[in-house]
Amino acid sequence: MFEKILIANRGEVALRIHRACREMGIRTVAVHSEADANAMHVRLADEAVCIGPARSADSYLNKPAIISAAIITGADAIHPGFGFLSENADFAEMVEKHGITFIGPNAAQMRLLGDKITARKAAKEAGLPITEGSPALNSVDEAKQWAQKIGYPIIIKAKDGGGGKGMKIAFDESQIAEAYTMAKAEAKASFPSDVVYMEKYLQHPRHIEMQILADKFGNVIHLGERDCSIQRNNQKVIEECPSPALNQSQREEIGEIVRKAIAKIGYCNAGTLEFLYENGKFYFMEMNTRLQVEHPITEAVTGIDIVKEQIRIAAGAQLGYTQEDIKFNGHAIECRINAEDPQTFIPCPGKITEWHAPGGLGVRVDSEIYSGYTIPPYYDSMIAKLIVHAGTRNAALMRLRRALEEFVIMGVKTTIPLHQEIIAQPEYIDAQYDIHWLEKFMKSQEK
Ligand code: ADP
């Protein structure tokens, strides 16, 4: 087992990884920017190294600085968390070249699955159901021909896309030129490549994703699904596990398809396969080759610590259980709490003057915040994840309502009022929502 792990991240996920390491008796190295010198993950780690100025490009994305920090401190492995370098195959390769273990899949798997075009091809060959789509598009005319073939509406996506960027929808031919040009321009501004392709656009799907774990010996298990359909700007806001849209036999069916596909692809470590689900059918969208923000709801329902499993798998251990050993208990819901104006979503960094997190049975808060902490303006605005777990979905909803009521965060605006409003809506309570429901609901509130 590793003796020392460098955590190449910040915020709540850095703390999350630190906690897993501590419980495994592994020492931790925090890295931080100049703006994060007072962060909780830095305070708690055994050692801390400043890797550069506030801007992410100069610090949390600074590959040589992070690898140097690992070498200087004698870390055996690097956990990348999510965001930043977590899906950067070049980084994974550099880490391994320096004799340090990258906690995640290998660089070749990351490249294959990080590119939406090659990932779709691999997924299809491995037996996963996918939406109809095109290869890389080279012109507006080609886009028009493919749209004709696939049938409108279609969505144009960047092959290297992420974070909901570089996606444009066209409902008929008159919208193709603009969708193609805009998607390409957004891709060029945000991603390494401006190559785009096209998929059939589903109009009322749910977003359902499967969590998997795979070891180096070809053992693959799934930990069930998460429903992440409550979204704004293609970004998840509330997630739940299990999905209220699936029954046990549907879960087992997609679970088996996913396990076979992952074994065929030869993937290793934790991963998430994202699907759209419409009219009883799954359509593979992409695979995230890293830990997901919403992993705690799966942990609550299965009792498995996904970060510890990632570390064990990277250290060469076998999965300690089979699919039959995995039991799904109760229902879990997560709210992503952002320091933002709940109406305009404008980030609201600043000093936290008072902080009181909810507690009690079945309540978990993953956050780096403490009273007196100043949220720097340079990074993501998510400041806490509230996760509740209870025997049934109804009980989980009641628990979530009371936990949100208990939460005290003073000094900055947060999205807590938005979460309270969402979970009070009949459509949410009855689980009658698709990926567009939240945006429609918010529009109906504007006046
Ligand atoms: P990213 O990598 O940027 O997160 P994804 O491919 O995962 O992009 O898609 C993000 C979101 O965009 C999905 O959760 C869904 O809401 C929407 N979306 C993506 N592809 C389609 C599609 N073919 N039809 C309908 N909605 C889609």
Short mmCIF file of C-alpha atoms and ligand atoms in Angstrom, two decimals:
data_model
loop_
_atom_site.label_atom_id
_atom_site.label_comp_id
_atom_site.label_asym_id
_atom_site.label_seq_id
_atom_site.Cartn_x
_atom_site.Cartn_y
_atom_site.Cartn_z
CA MET A 1 0.00 0.00 0.00
CA PHE A 2 1.09 3.60 -0.58
CA GLU A 3 2.73 5.41 2.31
CA LYS A 4 2.14 8.94 1.09
CA ILE A 5 -0.35 10.37 -1.43
CA LEU A 6 -0.22 13.83 -2.97
CA ILE A 7 -3.67 15.30 -3.49
CA ALA A 8 -3.60 17.38 -6.69
CA ASN A 9 -6.72 19.39 -6.01
CA ARG A 10 -8.37 21.89 -3.69
CA GLY A 11 -11.67 22.48 -1.90
CA GLU A 12 -14.03 19.83 -0.63
CA VAL A 13 -12.68 17.06 -2.87
CA ALA A 14 -9.15 17.56 -1.53
CA LEU A 15 -10.56 17.16 1.94
CA ARG A 16 -12.59 14.11 0.85
CA ILE A 17 -9.45 12.37 -0.41
CA HIS A 18 -7.50 13.37 2.69
CA ARG A 19 -10.16 11.69 4.85
CA ALA A 20 -9.92 8.42 2.93
CA CYS A 21 -6.11 8.45 3.18
CA ARG A 22 -6.19 9.13 6.91
CA GLU A 23 -8.53 6.22 7.54
CA MET A 24 -6.19 3.98 5.53
CA GLY A 25 -3.13 5.11 7.50
CA ILE A 26 -1.66 6.90 4.49
CA ARG A 27 0.13 10.26 4.89
CA THR A 28 -1.04 13.17 2.74
CA VAL A 29 0.59 16.02 0.86
CA ALA A 30 -1.60 19.00 0.01
CA VAL A 31 -0.70 21.30 -2.85
CA HIS A 32 -2.12 24.79 -2.98
CA SER A 33 -2.05 28.11 -4.77
CA GLU A 34 -1.03 31.34 -3.05
CA ALA A 35 -4.75 32.12 -2.70
CA ASP A 36 -5.41 28.87 -0.80
CA ALA A 37 -2.73 29.05 1.89
CA ASN A 38 -5.44 29.06 4.59
CA ALA A 39 -7.62 26.33 3.10
CA MET A 40 -8.79 23.44 5.26
CA HIS A 41 -7.16 20.76 3.09
CA VAL A 42 -3.83 22.54 3.57
CA ARG A 43 -4.30 22.76 7.34
CA LEU A 44 -5.16 19.09 7.74
CA ALA A 45 -2.59 17.50 5.43
CA ASP A 46 0.68 16.15 6.85
CA GLU A 47 2.64 18.34 4.46
CA ALA A 48 1.75 21.19 2.14
CA VAL A 49 3.51 22.66 -0.88
CA CYS A 50 2.66 25.97 -2.54
CA ILE A 51 2.65 25.31 -6.30
CA GLY A 52 2.06 28.77 -7.71
CA PRO A 53 -0.06 31.90 -7.94
CA ALA A 54 -3.86 32.01 -7.65
CA ARG A 55 -4.72 31.43 -11.32
CA SER A 56 -5.48 27.71 -11.90
CA ALA A 57 -3.26 27.67 -14.98
CA ASP A 58 -0.32 28.66 -12.77
CA SER A 59 -1.08 26.30 -9.88
CA TYR A 60 -3.65 23.47 -9.97
CA LEU A 61 -3.04 22.94 -13.69
CA ASN A 62 0.73 23.38 -13.40
CA LYS A 63 1.91 19.83 -14.14
CA PRO A 64 5.68 20.29 -13.52
CA ALA A 65 5.04 22.09 -10.22
CA ILE A 66 2.75 19.31 -8.98
CA ILE A 67 5.11 16.52 -10.01
CA SER A 68 8.05 18.37 -8.44
CA ALA A 69 6.05 18.66 -5.20
CA ALA A 70 5.47 14.88 -5.26
CA ILE A 71 9.17 14.17 -5.83
CA ILE A 72 10.35 16.59 -3.12
CA THR A 73 7.95 15.18 -0.54
CA GLY A 74 8.51 11.54 -1.57
CA ALA A 75 4.85 10.83 -2.40
CA ASP A 76 4.23 7.38 -3.98
CA ALA A 77 0.98 8.31 -5.68
CA ILE A 78 -1.09 11.29 -6.87
CA HIS A 79 -4.86 11.48 -6.57
CA PRO A 80 -6.22 14.07 -9.03
CA GLY A 81 -9.76 14.41 -7.59
CA PHE A 82 -12.17 15.83 -10.18
CA GLY A 83 -11.84 18.83 -12.48
CA PHE A 84 -8.34 20.34 -12.97
CA LEU A 85 -5.96 17.56 -14.19
CA SER A 86 -8.20 14.59 -13.37
CA GLU A 87 -8.93 13.76 -17.02
CA ASN A 88 -5.64 14.92 -18.47
CA ALA A 89 -3.95 11.91 -20.05
CA ASP A 90 -0.66 13.77 -20.58
CA PHE A 91 -0.51 14.46 -16.85
CA ALA A 92 -1.22 10.81 -15.97
CA GLU A 93 1.57 9.79 -18.33
CA MET A 94 4.04 12.31 -16.87
CA VAL A 95 3.24 11.14 -13.34
CA GLU A 96 3.88 7.48 -14.23
CA LYS A 97 7.12 8.37 -16.08
CA HIS A 98 8.41 9.79 -12.80
CA GLY A 99 7.78 6.51 -11.04
CA ILE A 100 4.71 7.83 -9.21
CA THR A 101 1.32 6.06 -9.40
CA PHE A 102 -1.56 8.01 -10.90
CA ILE A 103 -4.74 7.07 -9.03
CA GLY A 104 -7.05 6.50 -11.96
CA PRO A 105 -7.07 4.63 -15.26
CA ASN A 106 -4.01 4.63 -17.51
CA ALA A 107 -3.33 7.37 -20.06
CA ALA A 108 -4.44 5.26 -23.06
CA GLN A 109 -7.83 4.57 -21.48
CA MET A 110 -8.21 8.24 -20.60
CA ARG A 111 -7.44 9.25 -24.19
CA LEU A 112 -9.84 6.71 -25.67
CA LEU A 113 -12.73 7.66 -23.39
CA GLY A 114 -11.97 11.38 -23.03
CA ASP A 115 -12.57 11.96 -26.73
CA LYS A 116 -16.33 11.74 -27.30
CA ILE A 117 -15.91 10.42 -30.86
CA THR A 118 -13.54 7.56 -30.01
CA ALA A 119 -15.49 6.87 -26.79
CA ARG A 120 -18.73 6.45 -28.77
CA LYS A 121 -17.03 4.06 -31.14
CA ALA A 122 -15.55 2.01 -28.29
CA ALA A 123 -18.87 2.02 -26.44
CA LYS A 124 -20.77 0.81 -29.49
CA GLU A 125 -18.26 -1.97 -30.14
CA ALA A 126 -18.49 -2.99 -26.49
CA GLY A 127 -22.27 -3.38 -26.77
CA LEU A 128 -23.50 -0.17 -25.13
CA PRO A 129 -26.61 1.42 -26.62
CA ILE A 130 -25.87 4.90 -28.04
CA THR A 131 -27.70 7.72 -29.85
CA GLU A 132 -27.35 7.90 -33.60
CA GLY A 133 -24.46 10.17 -34.50
CA SER A 134 -21.93 11.34 -37.04
CA PRO A 135 -18.14 11.12 -37.29
CA ALA A 136 -16.10 14.36 -37.06
CA LEU A 137 -17.73 17.11 -39.14
CA ASN A 138 -15.63 19.14 -41.56
CA SER A 139 -18.10 21.69 -42.93
CA VAL A 140 -21.60 23.16 -42.62
CA ASP A 141 -22.63 21.15 -45.68
CA GLU A 142 -21.45 17.91 -44.12
CA ALA A 143 -23.35 18.83 -40.95
CA LYS A 144 -26.51 19.37 -43.00
CA GLN A 145 -26.13 15.98 -44.71
CA TRP A 146 -25.67 14.17 -41.42
CA ALA A 147 -28.60 15.98 -39.81
CA GLN A 148 -30.77 14.88 -42.73
CA LYS A 149 -29.68 11.29 -42.18
CA ILE A 150 -30.10 11.30 -38.38
CA GLY A 151 -33.30 13.38 -38.35
CA TYR A 152 -33.95 16.63 -36.46
CA PRO A 153 -33.49 17.79 -33.77
CA ILE A 154 -29.74 17.22 -33.49
CA ILE A 155 -27.04 18.42 -31.10
CA ILE A 156 -23.54 19.41 -32.22
CA LYS A 157 -20.88 18.64 -29.63
CA ALA A 158 -17.15 19.23 -29.22
CA LYS A 159 -15.22 15.95 -29.24
CA ASP A 160 -13.17 17.15 -26.25
CA GLY A 161 -16.18 18.84 -24.60
CA GLY A 162 -16.87 19.03 -20.90
CA GLY A 163 -18.74 21.13 -18.38
CA GLY A 164 -21.65 21.57 -20.79
CA LYS A 165 -19.57 23.73 -23.15
CA GLY A 166 -19.36 23.46 -26.93
CA MET A 167 -22.87 22.01 -27.40
CA LYS A 168 -25.45 23.54 -29.77
CA ILE A 169 -28.88 22.25 -30.79
CA ALA A 170 -30.53 22.61 -34.21
CA PHE A 171 -34.24 21.91 -34.75
CA ASP A 172 -34.13 22.34 -38.54
CA GLU A 173 -31.74 23.00 -41.40
CA SER A 174 -31.91 26.79 -41.01
CA GLN A 175 -30.20 26.47 -37.61
CA ILE A 176 -27.32 24.22 -38.69
CA ALA A 177 -24.83 26.85 -39.89
CA GLU A 178 -25.08 28.81 -36.65
CA ALA A 179 -25.02 25.74 -34.38
CA TYR A 180 -21.97 24.35 -36.20
CA THR A 181 -20.05 27.64 -36.14
CA MET A 182 -20.88 28.41 -32.51
CA ALA A 183 -20.05 24.92 -31.23
CA LYS A 184 -16.72 25.03 -33.09
CA ALA A 185 -15.89 28.51 -31.75
CA GLU A 186 -16.73 27.49 -28.17
CA ALA A 187 -14.64 24.34 -28.53
CA LYS A 188 -11.72 26.34 -29.88
CA ALA A 189 -11.87 28.73 -26.91
CA SER A 190 -12.17 26.03 -24.22
CA PHE A 191 -10.69 22.73 -25.42
CA PRO A 192 -7.51 21.38 -27.03
CA SER A 193 -9.34 20.63 -30.28
CA ASP A 194 -12.18 22.40 -32.11
CA VAL A 195 -13.37 19.18 -33.79
CA VAL A 196 -17.15 18.74 -33.47
CA TYR A 197 -19.61 15.95 -34.31
CA MET A 198 -23.36 15.45 -34.18
CA GLU A 199 -25.82 13.33 -32.21
CA LYS A 200 -29.56 12.86 -32.27
CA TYR A 201 -31.01 15.30 -29.72
CA LEU A 202 -33.41 13.62 -27.30
CA GLN A 203 -36.14 15.97 -26.16
CA HIS A 204 -37.32 14.64 -22.79
CA PRO A 205 -34.62 12.38 -21.40
CA ARG A 206 -33.43 11.82 -17.86
CA HIS A 207 -29.71 11.78 -17.11
CA ILE A 208 -28.90 8.43 -15.51
CA GLU A 209 -25.33 7.35 -14.87
CA MET A 210 -23.80 4.08 -13.72
CA GLN A 211 -20.92 3.93 -11.23
CA ILE A 212 -18.40 1.17 -11.84
CA LEU A 213 -15.28 -0.17 -10.15
CA ALA A 214 -12.78 -2.32 -12.03
CA ASP A 215 -9.52 -3.80 -10.77
CA LYS A 216 -6.32 -4.76 -12.61
CA PHE A 217 -7.41 -8.41 -12.74
CA GLY A 218 -10.45 -7.85 -14.94
CA ASN A 219 -13.03 -7.92 -12.13
CA VAL A 220 -15.79 -5.35 -12.74
CA ILE A 221 -18.72 -4.44 -10.53
CA HIS A 222 -21.35 -1.74 -10.80
CA LEU A 223 -22.62 0.24 -7.83
CA GLY A 224 -25.97 1.08 -9.34
CA GLU A 225 -27.10 4.33 -10.90
CA ARG A 226 -27.54 8.00 -10.05
CA ASP A 227 -30.26 10.21 -11.49
CA CYS A 228 -28.77 13.63 -12.26
CA SER A 229 -31.62 15.12 -14.28
CA ILE A 230 -32.04 18.24 -12.16
CA GLN A 231 -29.71 20.46 -14.21
CA ARG A 232 -29.16 24.08 -15.15
CA ASN A 233 -27.02 24.95 -18.20
CA ASN A 234 -26.20 21.22 -18.51
CA GLN A 235 -24.72 21.32 -14.99
CA LYS A 236 -26.02 19.07 -12.24
CA VAL A 237 -27.76 20.73 -9.29
CA ILE A 238 -29.40 17.86 -7.34
CA GLU A 239 -28.69 14.14 -7.74
CA GLU A 240 -30.37 11.07 -6.31
CA CYS A 241 -29.67 7.38 -5.93
CA PRO A 242 -31.38 5.16 -6.96
CA SER A 243 -33.18 6.73 -9.93
CA PRO A 244 -36.93 6.87 -9.27
CA ALA A 245 -37.40 6.07 -12.98
CA LEU A 246 -35.88 2.56 -12.83
CA ASN A 247 -37.08 -0.67 -11.29
CA GLN A 248 -34.83 -3.47 -10.07
CA SER A 249 -34.90 -5.49 -13.28
CA GLN A 250 -34.04 -2.43 -15.43
CA ARG A 251 -31.17 -1.67 -13.03
CA GLU A 252 -29.85 -5.21 -13.27
CA GLU A 253 -30.19 -5.23 -17.05
CA ILE A 254 -28.23 -2.01 -17.66
CA GLY A 255 -25.80 -2.99 -14.90
CA GLU A 256 -24.93 -6.23 -16.70
CA ILE A 257 -24.53 -4.47 -20.07
CA VAL A 258 -22.19 -1.94 -18.44
CA ARG A 259 -20.11 -4.57 -16.65
CA LYS A 260 -19.57 -6.52 -19.86
CA ALA A 261 -18.67 -3.35 -21.78
CA ILE A 262 -16.14 -2.20 -19.17
CA ALA A 263 -14.53 -5.64 -19.10
CA LYS A 264 -14.31 -5.60 -22.91
CA ILE A 265 -12.75 -2.12 -22.97
CA GLY A 266 -10.31 -3.28 -20.27
CA TYR A 267 -10.87 -0.21 -18.14
CA CYS A 268 -9.37 -0.10 -14.66
CA ASN A 269 -10.25 1.99 -11.55
CA ALA A 270 -13.48 3.89 -10.75
CA GLY A 271 -15.52 5.36 -13.57
CA THR A 272 -18.96 6.61 -14.48
CA LEU A 273 -20.92 5.89 -17.64
CA GLU A 274 -23.38 8.65 -18.38
CA PHE A 275 -26.57 7.81 -20.24
CA LEU A 276 -29.65 9.62 -21.40
CA TYR A 277 -32.79 7.62 -20.63
CA GLU A 278 -35.98 8.15 -22.60
CA ASN A 279 -39.05 5.95 -23.14
CA GLY A 280 -37.47 3.02 -21.33
CA LYS A 281 -34.25 3.11 -23.39
CA PHE A 282 -30.67 4.00 -22.46
CA TYR A 283 -28.33 5.97 -24.73
CA PHE A 284 -24.64 6.15 -23.76
CA MET A 285 -23.35 9.72 -23.70
CA GLU A 286 -19.87 9.64 -22.26
CA MET A 287 -17.66 8.04 -19.68
CA ASN A 288 -15.97 10.03 -16.93
CA THR A 289 -12.68 8.38 -16.05
CA ARG A 290 -12.49 9.88 -12.58
CA LEU A 291 -14.30 10.36 -9.29
CA GLN A 292 -17.60 12.26 -9.72
CA VAL A 293 -18.85 15.15 -7.58
CA GLU A 294 -21.99 13.14 -6.75
CA HIS A 295 -20.21 9.93 -5.67
CA PRO A 296 -21.35 10.25 -2.00
CA ILE A 297 -24.96 9.29 -2.80
CA THR A 298 -23.72 5.95 -4.15
CA GLU A 299 -21.54 5.56 -1.06
CA ALA A 300 -24.58 6.17 1.16
CA VAL A 301 -26.70 3.54 -0.60
CA THR A 302 -24.00 0.86 -1.07
CA GLY A 303 -21.84 1.52 2.01
CA ILE A 304 -18.73 1.44 -0.20
CA ASP A 305 -16.07 4.14 0.09
CA ILE A 306 -15.30 4.87 -3.57
CA VAL A 307 -12.14 6.89 -2.89
CA LYS A 308 -10.64 4.10 -0.77
CA GLU A 309 -11.46 1.64 -3.56
CA GLN A 310 -9.72 3.90 -6.10
CA ILE A 311 -6.61 3.91 -3.92
CA ARG A 312 -6.70 0.15 -3.32
CA ILE A 313 -7.18 -0.59 -7.03
CA ALA A 314 -4.32 1.77 -8.00
CA ALA A 315 -2.09 0.00 -5.46
CA GLY A 316 -2.79 -3.29 -7.27
CA ALA A 317 -5.35 -4.82 -4.89
CA GLN A 318 -8.22 -7.00 -6.08
CA LEU A 319 -11.83 -5.94 -5.60
CA GLY A 320 -12.76 -7.47 -2.29
CA TYR A 321 -16.28 -8.51 -3.37
CA THR A 322 -18.42 -9.69 -6.26
CA GLN A 323 -21.54 -8.13 -7.77
CA GLU A 324 -23.72 -10.35 -5.58
CA ASP A 325 -22.13 -8.83 -2.46
CA ILE A 326 -23.34 -5.33 -3.38
CA LYS A 327 -26.55 -4.43 -1.59
CA PHE A 328 -28.52 -1.29 -2.28
CA ASN A 329 -30.03 0.20 0.86
CA GLY A 330 -32.51 3.07 0.95
CA HIS A 331 -32.34 6.35 -0.90
CA ALA A 332 -29.83 9.21 -0.99
CA ILE A 333 -30.04 12.77 -2.36
CA GLU A 334 -27.29 15.35 -2.83
CA CYS A 335 -27.61 19.13 -3.19
CA ARG A 336 -24.67 21.05 -4.63
CA ILE A 337 -24.50 24.28 -2.65
CA ASN A 338 -22.82 27.11 -4.50
CA ALA A 339 -21.74 30.56 -3.31
CA GLU A 340 -23.93 32.25 -5.90
CA ASP A 341 -26.92 34.53 -6.06
CA PRO A 342 -29.80 31.98 -6.21
CA GLN A 343 -31.65 34.12 -8.78
CA THR A 344 -28.89 35.28 -11.13
CA PHE A 345 -26.29 32.57 -10.43
CA ILE A 346 -23.58 35.22 -10.30
CA PRO A 347 -20.75 33.86 -8.11
CA CYS A 348 -20.56 35.44 -4.69
CA PRO A 349 -17.09 34.90 -3.22
CA GLY A 350 -16.18 36.56 0.09
CA LYS A 351 -15.82 35.99 3.80
CA ILE A 352 -17.96 33.44 5.62
CA THR A 353 -18.93 35.24 8.81
CA GLU A 354 -20.94 32.37 10.28
CA TRP A 355 -21.13 28.69 9.39
CA HIS A 356 -23.24 25.96 10.90
CA ALA A 357 -23.62 22.70 9.00
CA PRO A 358 -26.59 20.41 9.62
CA GLY A 359 -26.08 17.01 11.22
CA GLY A 360 -27.99 14.12 12.70
CA LEU A 361 -28.70 10.64 11.42
CA GLY A 362 -28.28 10.19 7.68
CA VAL A 363 -26.79 13.65 7.03
CA ARG A 364 -23.35 14.17 5.49
CA VAL A 365 -21.81 17.52 4.61
CA ASP A 366 -18.67 17.53 2.45
CA SER A 367 -17.18 21.01 2.59
CA GLU A 368 -13.92 22.84 3.16
CA ILE A 369 -15.67 25.86 4.68
CA TYR A 370 -15.23 27.12 8.25
CA SER A 371 -16.30 30.31 10.05
CA GLY A 372 -13.98 33.15 9.08
CA TYR A 373 -12.86 31.48 5.82
CA THR A 374 -12.69 33.72 2.76
CA ILE A 375 -13.85 32.08 -0.48
CA PRO A 376 -11.36 33.12 -3.16
CA PRO A 377 -12.84 34.40 -6.44
CA TYR A 378 -10.63 32.29 -8.71
CA TYR A 379 -12.25 28.86 -8.61
CA ASP A 380 -15.51 26.96 -8.87
CA SER A 381 -18.32 28.37 -6.74
CA MET A 382 -19.39 25.04 -5.18
CA ILE A 383 -18.73 25.35 -1.43
CA ALA A 384 -20.56 22.37 0.03
CA LYS A 385 -22.35 19.16 -0.80
CA LEU A 386 -25.25 18.17 1.41
CA ILE A 387 -26.01 14.46 1.22
CA VAL A 388 -28.93 12.83 3.01
CA HIS A 389 -29.73 9.14 3.27
CA ALA A 390 -32.88 7.41 4.55
CA GLY A 391 -34.84 4.20 4.12
CA THR A 392 -37.18 5.52 1.42
CA ARG A 393 -37.24 8.40 -1.05
CA ASN A 394 -39.96 10.13 0.96
CA ALA A 395 -38.00 9.87 4.17
CA ALA A 396 -34.90 11.18 2.38
CA LEU A 397 -36.89 14.16 1.09
CA MET A 398 -38.17 14.99 4.58
CA ARG A 399 -34.63 14.70 5.93
CA LEU A 400 -33.28 16.93 3.14
CA ARG A 401 -35.89 19.57 3.90
CA ARG A 402 -34.95 19.68 7.56
CA ALA A 403 -31.20 19.64 6.84
CA LEU A 404 -31.52 22.59 4.44
CA GLU A 405 -33.48 24.46 7.12
CA GLU A 406 -30.65 23.88 9.62
CA PHE A 407 -27.87 25.11 7.35
CA VAL A 408 -26.50 28.53 8.35
CA ILE A 409 -24.09 30.23 5.95
CA MET A 410 -23.67 33.97 6.54
CA GLY A 411 -21.56 36.49 4.65
CA VAL A 412 -22.15 35.21 1.12
CA LYS A 413 -25.24 34.38 -0.91
CA THR A 414 -25.81 30.67 -1.58
CA THR A 415 -28.10 28.48 -3.66
CA ILE A 416 -29.78 26.97 -0.56
CA PRO A 417 -33.06 28.87 -1.23
CA LEU A 418 -33.15 27.42 -4.76
CA HIS A 419 -32.76 23.86 -3.40
CA GLN A 420 -35.56 24.50 -0.91
CA GLU A 421 -37.82 25.68 -3.69
CA ILE A 422 -37.02 22.76 -6.00
CA ILE A 423 -37.70 20.06 -3.43
CA ALA A 424 -41.04 21.64 -2.55
CA GLN A 425 -42.37 21.30 -6.12
CA PRO A 426 -44.94 18.55 -6.80
CA GLU A 427 -43.02 17.42 -9.91
CA TYR A 428 -39.88 16.94 -7.85
CA ILE A 429 -41.72 15.20 -5.04
CA ASP A 430 -43.38 12.86 -7.56
CA ALA A 431 -40.05 12.42 -9.43
CA GLN A 432 -41.73 13.55 -12.65
CA TYR A 433 -38.81 15.46 -14.08
CA ASP A 434 -36.48 15.31 -17.07
CA ILE A 435 -33.25 17.22 -17.81
CA HIS A 436 -35.23 20.34 -18.85
CA TRP A 437 -37.57 20.52 -15.89
CA LEU A 438 -35.45 22.85 -13.71
CA GLU A 439 -34.93 25.43 -16.44
CA LYS A 440 -38.63 25.40 -17.31
CA PHE A 441 -39.51 25.76 -13.64
CA MET A 442 -37.14 28.71 -13.20
CA LYS A 443 -38.56 30.42 -16.30
CA SER A 444 -42.06 30.04 -14.90
CA GLN A 445 -40.90 31.83 -11.72
CA GLU A 446 -39.55 34.89 -13.60
CA LYS A 447 -42.03 37.71 -13.80
P1 ADP B 1 -20.26 17.48 -20.95
O1 ADP B 1 -19.12 16.54 -21.21
O2 ADP B 1 -19.99 18.87 -21.40
O3 ADP B 1 -20.81 17.39 -19.55
P2 ADP B 1 -22.31 15.67 -21.94
O4 ADP B 1 -22.09 14.99 -23.23
O5 ADP B 1 -22.07 14.88 -20.69
O6 ADP B 1 -21.42 16.99 -21.94
O7 ADP B 1 -23.76 16.28 -21.87
C1 ADP B 1 -24.14 17.15 -20.82
C2 ADP B 1 -25.64 17.34 -20.80
O8 ADP B 1 -26.13 17.83 -22.07
C3 ADP B 1 -26.44 16.07 -20.56
O9 ADP B 1 -26.55 15.76 -19.19
C4 ADP B 1 -27.77 16.43 -21.19
O10 ADP B 1 -28.50 17.28 -20.32
C5 ADP B 1 -27.38 17.27 -22.41
N1 ADP B 1 -27.22 16.44 -23.63
C6 ADP B 1 -26.07 15.93 -24.12
N2 ADP B 1 -26.28 15.18 -25.24
C7 ADP B 1 -27.62 15.20 -25.48
C8 ADP B 1 -28.49 14.59 -26.46
N3 ADP B 1 -28.02 13.81 -27.44
N4 ADP B 1 -29.82 14.85 -26.36
C9 ADP B 1 -30.31 15.62 -25.36
N5 ADP B 1 -29.55 16.21 -24.41
C10 ADP B 1 -28.22 16.01 -24.45
#
